[in-house]
mmCIF file of C-alpha atoms in Angstrom:
data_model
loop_
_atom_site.group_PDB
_atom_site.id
_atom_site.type_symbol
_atom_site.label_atom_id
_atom_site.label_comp_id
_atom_site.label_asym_id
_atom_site.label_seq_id
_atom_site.Cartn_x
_atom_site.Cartn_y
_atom_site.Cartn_z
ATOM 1 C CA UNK A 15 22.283 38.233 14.555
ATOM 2 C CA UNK A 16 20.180 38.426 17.742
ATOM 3 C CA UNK A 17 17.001 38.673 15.362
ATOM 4 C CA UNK A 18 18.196 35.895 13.696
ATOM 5 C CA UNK A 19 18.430 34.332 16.526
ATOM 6 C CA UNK A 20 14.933 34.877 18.525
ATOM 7 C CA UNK A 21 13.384 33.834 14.851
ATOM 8 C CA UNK A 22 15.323 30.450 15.202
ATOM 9 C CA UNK A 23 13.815 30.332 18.868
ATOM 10 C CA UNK A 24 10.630 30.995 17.990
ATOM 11 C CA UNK A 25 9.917 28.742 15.171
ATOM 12 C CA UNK A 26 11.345 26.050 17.386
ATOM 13 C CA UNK A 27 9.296 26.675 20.095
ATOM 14 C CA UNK A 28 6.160 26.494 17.997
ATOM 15 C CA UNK A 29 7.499 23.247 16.140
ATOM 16 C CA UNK A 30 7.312 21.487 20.119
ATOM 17 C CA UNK A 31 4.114 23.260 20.741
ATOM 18 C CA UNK A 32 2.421 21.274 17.340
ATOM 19 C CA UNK A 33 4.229 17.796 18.647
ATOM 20 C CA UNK A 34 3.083 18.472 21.605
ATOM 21 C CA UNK A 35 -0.586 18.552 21.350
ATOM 22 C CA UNK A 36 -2.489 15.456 21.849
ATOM 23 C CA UNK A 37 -2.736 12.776 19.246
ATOM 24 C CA UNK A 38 -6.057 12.335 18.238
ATOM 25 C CA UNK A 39 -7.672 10.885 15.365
ATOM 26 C CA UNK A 40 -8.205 12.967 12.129
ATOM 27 C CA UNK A 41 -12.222 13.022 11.528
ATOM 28 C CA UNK A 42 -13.087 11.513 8.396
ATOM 29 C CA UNK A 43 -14.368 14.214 7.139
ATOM 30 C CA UNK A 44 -10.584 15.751 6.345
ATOM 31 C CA UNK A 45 -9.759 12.247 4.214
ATOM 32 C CA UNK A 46 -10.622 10.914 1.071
ATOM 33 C CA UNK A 47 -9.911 7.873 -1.481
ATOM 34 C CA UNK A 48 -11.380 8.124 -4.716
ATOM 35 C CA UNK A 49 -10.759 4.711 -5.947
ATOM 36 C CA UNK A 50 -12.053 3.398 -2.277
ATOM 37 C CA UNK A 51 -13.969 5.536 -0.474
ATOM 38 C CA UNK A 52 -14.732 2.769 1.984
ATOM 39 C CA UNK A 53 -11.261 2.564 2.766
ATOM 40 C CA UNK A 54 -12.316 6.354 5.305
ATOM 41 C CA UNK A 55 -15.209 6.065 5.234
ATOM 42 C CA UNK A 56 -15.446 5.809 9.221
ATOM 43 C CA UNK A 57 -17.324 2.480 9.314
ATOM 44 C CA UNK A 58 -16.091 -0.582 10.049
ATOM 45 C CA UNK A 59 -18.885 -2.027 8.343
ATOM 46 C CA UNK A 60 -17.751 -1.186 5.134
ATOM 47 C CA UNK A 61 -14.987 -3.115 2.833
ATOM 48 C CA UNK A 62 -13.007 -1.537 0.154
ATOM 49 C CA UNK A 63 -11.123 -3.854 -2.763
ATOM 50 C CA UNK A 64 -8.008 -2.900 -4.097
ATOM 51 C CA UNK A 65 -8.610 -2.899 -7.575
ATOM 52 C CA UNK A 66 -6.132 -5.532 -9.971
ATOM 53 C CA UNK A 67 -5.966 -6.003 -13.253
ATOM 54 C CA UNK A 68 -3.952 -9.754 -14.117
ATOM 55 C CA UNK A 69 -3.719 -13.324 -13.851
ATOM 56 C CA UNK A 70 -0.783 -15.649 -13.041
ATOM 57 C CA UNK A 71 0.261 -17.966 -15.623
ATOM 58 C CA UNK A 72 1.799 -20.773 -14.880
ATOM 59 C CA UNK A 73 3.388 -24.038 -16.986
ATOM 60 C CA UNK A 74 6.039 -26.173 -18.240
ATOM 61 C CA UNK A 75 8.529 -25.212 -20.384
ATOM 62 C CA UNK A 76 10.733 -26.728 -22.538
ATOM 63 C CA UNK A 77 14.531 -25.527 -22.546
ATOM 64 C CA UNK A 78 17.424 -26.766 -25.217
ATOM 65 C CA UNK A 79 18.779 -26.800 -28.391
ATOM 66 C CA UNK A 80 15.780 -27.395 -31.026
ATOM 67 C CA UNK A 81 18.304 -29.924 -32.671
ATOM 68 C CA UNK A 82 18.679 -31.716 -29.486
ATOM 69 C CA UNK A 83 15.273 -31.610 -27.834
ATOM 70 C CA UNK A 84 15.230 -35.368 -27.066
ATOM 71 C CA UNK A 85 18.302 -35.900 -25.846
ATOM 72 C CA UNK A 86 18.693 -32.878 -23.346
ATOM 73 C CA UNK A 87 15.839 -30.334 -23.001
ATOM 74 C CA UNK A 88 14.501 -30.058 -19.519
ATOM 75 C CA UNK A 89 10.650 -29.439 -18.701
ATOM 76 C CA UNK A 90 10.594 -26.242 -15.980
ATOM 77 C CA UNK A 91 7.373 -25.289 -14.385
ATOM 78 C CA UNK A 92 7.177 -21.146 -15.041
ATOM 79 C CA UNK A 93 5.190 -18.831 -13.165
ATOM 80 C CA UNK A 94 4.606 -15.296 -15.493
ATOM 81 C CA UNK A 95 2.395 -12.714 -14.584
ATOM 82 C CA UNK A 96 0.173 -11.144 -17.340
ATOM 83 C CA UNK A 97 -0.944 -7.385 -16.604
ATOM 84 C CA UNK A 98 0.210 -6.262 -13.026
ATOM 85 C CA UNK A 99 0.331 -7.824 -9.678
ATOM 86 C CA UNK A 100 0.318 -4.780 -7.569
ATOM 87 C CA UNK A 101 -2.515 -2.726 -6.587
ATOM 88 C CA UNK A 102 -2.191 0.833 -5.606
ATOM 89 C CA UNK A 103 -4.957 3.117 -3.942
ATOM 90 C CA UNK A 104 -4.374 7.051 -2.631
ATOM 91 C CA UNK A 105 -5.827 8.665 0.143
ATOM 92 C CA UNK A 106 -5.855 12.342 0.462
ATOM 93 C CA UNK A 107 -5.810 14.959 3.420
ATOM 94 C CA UNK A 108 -7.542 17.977 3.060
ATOM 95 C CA UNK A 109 -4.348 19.880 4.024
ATOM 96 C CA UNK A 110 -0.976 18.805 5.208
ATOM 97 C CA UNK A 111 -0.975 17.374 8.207
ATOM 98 C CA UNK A 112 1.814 15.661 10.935
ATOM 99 C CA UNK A 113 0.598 12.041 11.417
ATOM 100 C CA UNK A 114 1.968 10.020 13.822
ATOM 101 C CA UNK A 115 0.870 6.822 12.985
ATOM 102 C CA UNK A 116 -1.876 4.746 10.702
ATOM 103 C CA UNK A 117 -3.554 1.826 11.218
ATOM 104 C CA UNK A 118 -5.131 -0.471 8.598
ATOM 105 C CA UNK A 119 -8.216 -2.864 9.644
ATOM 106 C CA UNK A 120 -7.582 -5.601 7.160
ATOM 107 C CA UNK A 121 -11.383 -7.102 5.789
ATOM 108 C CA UNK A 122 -9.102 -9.798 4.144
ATOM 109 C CA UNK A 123 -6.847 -12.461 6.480
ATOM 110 C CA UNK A 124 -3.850 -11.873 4.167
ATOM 111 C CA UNK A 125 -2.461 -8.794 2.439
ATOM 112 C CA UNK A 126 0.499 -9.769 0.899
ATOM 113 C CA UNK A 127 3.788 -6.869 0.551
ATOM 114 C CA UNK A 128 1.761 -4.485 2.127
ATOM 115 C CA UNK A 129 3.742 -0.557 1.742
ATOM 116 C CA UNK A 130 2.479 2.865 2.512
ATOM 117 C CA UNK A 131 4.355 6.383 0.893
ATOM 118 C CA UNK A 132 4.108 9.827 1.403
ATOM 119 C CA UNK A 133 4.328 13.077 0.224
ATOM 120 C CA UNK A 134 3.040 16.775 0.585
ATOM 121 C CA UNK A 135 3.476 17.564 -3.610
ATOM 122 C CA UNK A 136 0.433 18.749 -4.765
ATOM 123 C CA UNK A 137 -0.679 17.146 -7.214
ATOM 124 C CA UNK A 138 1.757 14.435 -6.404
ATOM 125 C CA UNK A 139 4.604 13.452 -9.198
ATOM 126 C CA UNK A 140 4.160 9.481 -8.575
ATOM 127 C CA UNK A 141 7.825 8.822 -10.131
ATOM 128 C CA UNK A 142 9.511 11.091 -7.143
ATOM 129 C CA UNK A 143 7.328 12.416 -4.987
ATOM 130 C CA UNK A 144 6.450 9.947 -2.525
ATOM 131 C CA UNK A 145 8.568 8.950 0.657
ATOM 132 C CA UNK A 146 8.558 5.763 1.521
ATOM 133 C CA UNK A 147 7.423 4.637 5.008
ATOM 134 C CA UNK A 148 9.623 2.229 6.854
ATOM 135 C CA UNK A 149 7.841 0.461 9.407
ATOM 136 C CA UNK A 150 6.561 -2.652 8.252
ATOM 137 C CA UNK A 151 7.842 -2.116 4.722
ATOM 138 C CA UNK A 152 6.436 -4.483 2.210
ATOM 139 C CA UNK A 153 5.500 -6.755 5.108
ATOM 140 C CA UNK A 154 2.330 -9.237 4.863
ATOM 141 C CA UNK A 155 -0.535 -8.234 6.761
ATOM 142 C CA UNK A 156 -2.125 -11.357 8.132
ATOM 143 C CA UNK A 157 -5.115 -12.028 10.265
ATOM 144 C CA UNK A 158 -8.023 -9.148 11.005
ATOM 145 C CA UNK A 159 -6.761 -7.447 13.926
ATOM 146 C CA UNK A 160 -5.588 -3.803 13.158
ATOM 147 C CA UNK A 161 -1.951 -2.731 12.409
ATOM 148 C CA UNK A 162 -0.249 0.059 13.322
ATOM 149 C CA UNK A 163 2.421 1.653 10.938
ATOM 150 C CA UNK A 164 4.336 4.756 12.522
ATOM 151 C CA UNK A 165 4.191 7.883 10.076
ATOM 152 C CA UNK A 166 6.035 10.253 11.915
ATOM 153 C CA UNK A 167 6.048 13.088 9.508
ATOM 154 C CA UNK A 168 3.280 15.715 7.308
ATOM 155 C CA UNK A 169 1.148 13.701 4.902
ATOM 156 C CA UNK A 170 -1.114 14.917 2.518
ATOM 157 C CA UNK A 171 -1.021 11.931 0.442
ATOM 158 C CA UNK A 172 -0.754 8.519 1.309
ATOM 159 C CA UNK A 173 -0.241 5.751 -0.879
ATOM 160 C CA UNK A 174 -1.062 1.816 -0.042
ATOM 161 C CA UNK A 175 0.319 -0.915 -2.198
ATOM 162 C CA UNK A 176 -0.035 -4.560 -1.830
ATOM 163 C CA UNK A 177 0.144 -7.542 -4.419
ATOM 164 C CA UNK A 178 -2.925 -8.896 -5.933
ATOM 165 C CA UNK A 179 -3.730 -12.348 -4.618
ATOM 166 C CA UNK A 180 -3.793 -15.547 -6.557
ATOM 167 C CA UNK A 181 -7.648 -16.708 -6.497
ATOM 168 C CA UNK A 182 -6.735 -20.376 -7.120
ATOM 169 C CA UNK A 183 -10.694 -21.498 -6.595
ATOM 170 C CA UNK A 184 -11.303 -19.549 -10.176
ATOM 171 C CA UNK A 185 -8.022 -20.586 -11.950
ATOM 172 C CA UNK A 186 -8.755 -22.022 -15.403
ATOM 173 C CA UNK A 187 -7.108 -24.101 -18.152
ATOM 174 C CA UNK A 188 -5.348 -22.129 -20.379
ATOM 175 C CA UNK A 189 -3.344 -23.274 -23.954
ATOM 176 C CA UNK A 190 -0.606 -25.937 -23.780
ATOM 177 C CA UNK A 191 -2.198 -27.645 -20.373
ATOM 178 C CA UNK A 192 -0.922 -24.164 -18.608
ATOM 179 C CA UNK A 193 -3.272 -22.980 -15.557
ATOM 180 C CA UNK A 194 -4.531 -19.855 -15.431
ATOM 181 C CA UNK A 195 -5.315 -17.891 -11.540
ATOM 182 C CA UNK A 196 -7.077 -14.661 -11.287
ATOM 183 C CA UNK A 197 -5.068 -11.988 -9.962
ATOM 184 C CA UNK A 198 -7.699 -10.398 -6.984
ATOM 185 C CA UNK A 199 -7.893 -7.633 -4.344
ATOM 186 C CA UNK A 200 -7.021 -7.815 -0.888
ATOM 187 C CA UNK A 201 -9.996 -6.009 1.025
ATOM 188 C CA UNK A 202 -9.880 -3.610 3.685
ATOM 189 C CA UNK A 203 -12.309 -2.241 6.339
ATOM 190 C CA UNK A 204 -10.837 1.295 7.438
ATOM 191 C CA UNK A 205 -7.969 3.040 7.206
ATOM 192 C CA UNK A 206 -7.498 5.661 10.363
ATOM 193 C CA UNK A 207 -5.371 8.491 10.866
ATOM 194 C CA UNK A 208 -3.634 9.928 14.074
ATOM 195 C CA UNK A 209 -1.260 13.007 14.291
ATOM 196 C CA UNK A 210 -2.117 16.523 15.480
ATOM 197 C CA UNK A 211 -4.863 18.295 13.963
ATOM 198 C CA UNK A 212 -4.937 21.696 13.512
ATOM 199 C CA UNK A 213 -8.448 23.444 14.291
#
């Protein structure tokens, strides 16, 4: 029991001693984003696109019995969304590692229902695996100053969502006088890191 007891001890006492290290930065060099490598790329310079695939459809509709069309259908303006809204992109750790916080330098003035997961699966099962992070959940991101999302936990994987946004200048007219809007990518600049590395 007295083992048992030191082992408890110890483990603790090395837990504080990783929290308690300074927080730096995690060198690019430890991440990686294979659909947006600009996203860590260290440079500011740089923009990365989330990558989306659909358009927003939008027209009038006609509801009621065929029978009755005149006398009491209603025209309701419907917006569908062909293909999928959000876009996803996953950065990677080399090895697990406790981050305290991210921050996001946003290359576009609005990222709309921004969210960030976790997990330390590897490979990651994207059904269960991730944990979702709560600050700022599905939030917009607006403007190009930085934001800072608190982590607070070991991350090997971290995964970004936001919605695709509606590119109105490029909409188009589609059958039955409905519109047409490009679904596109909100863009960002850099994506840094901050927890305690391990040498």
């Amino acid at each position: 029991m007295r083992i048992c007891s030191l082992f408890i001890l110890l483990i603790g006492i090395m837990g504080c001693a990783v929290l308690n290290q300074p927080i730096s930065e995690i060198d690019v060099s430890h991440l990686t984003c294979e659909s947006n490598p600009e996203f860590v790329d260290g440079n500011l310079e740089t923009e990365g696109t989330f990558a989306v695939n659909g358009f927003v459809r939008k027209a009038y509709h006609l509801f009621g019995g065929e029978s009755r069309r005149i006398a009491y259908s209603q025209r309701r303006y419907i917006t569908q969304v062909e293909g999928n809204r959000r876009t996803e992109a996953v950065i990677k750790l080399d090895v697990p590692t406790y981050i305290t916080y991210v921050e996001i330098y946003p290359g576009s003035r609005l990222i709309p229902n921004f969210a960030m997961m976790t997990t330390t699966d590897d490979p990651p099962r994207f059904d269960v695996a991730f944990e979702r992070v709560s600050d700022k959940q599905h939030k917009d991101i607006e403007g190009l100053n930085p934001v800072r999302f608190r982590i607070g936990r070991e991350v090997l994987y971290l995964r970004l969502g936001a919605d695709g946004i509606e590119d109105k200048q490029n909409s188009a007219q589609g059958e039955n006088a409905s519109v047409e809007i490009p679904l596109k990518g909100a863009v960002i600049r850099e994506v840094k890191f901050y927890g305690h590395q391990t040498p």
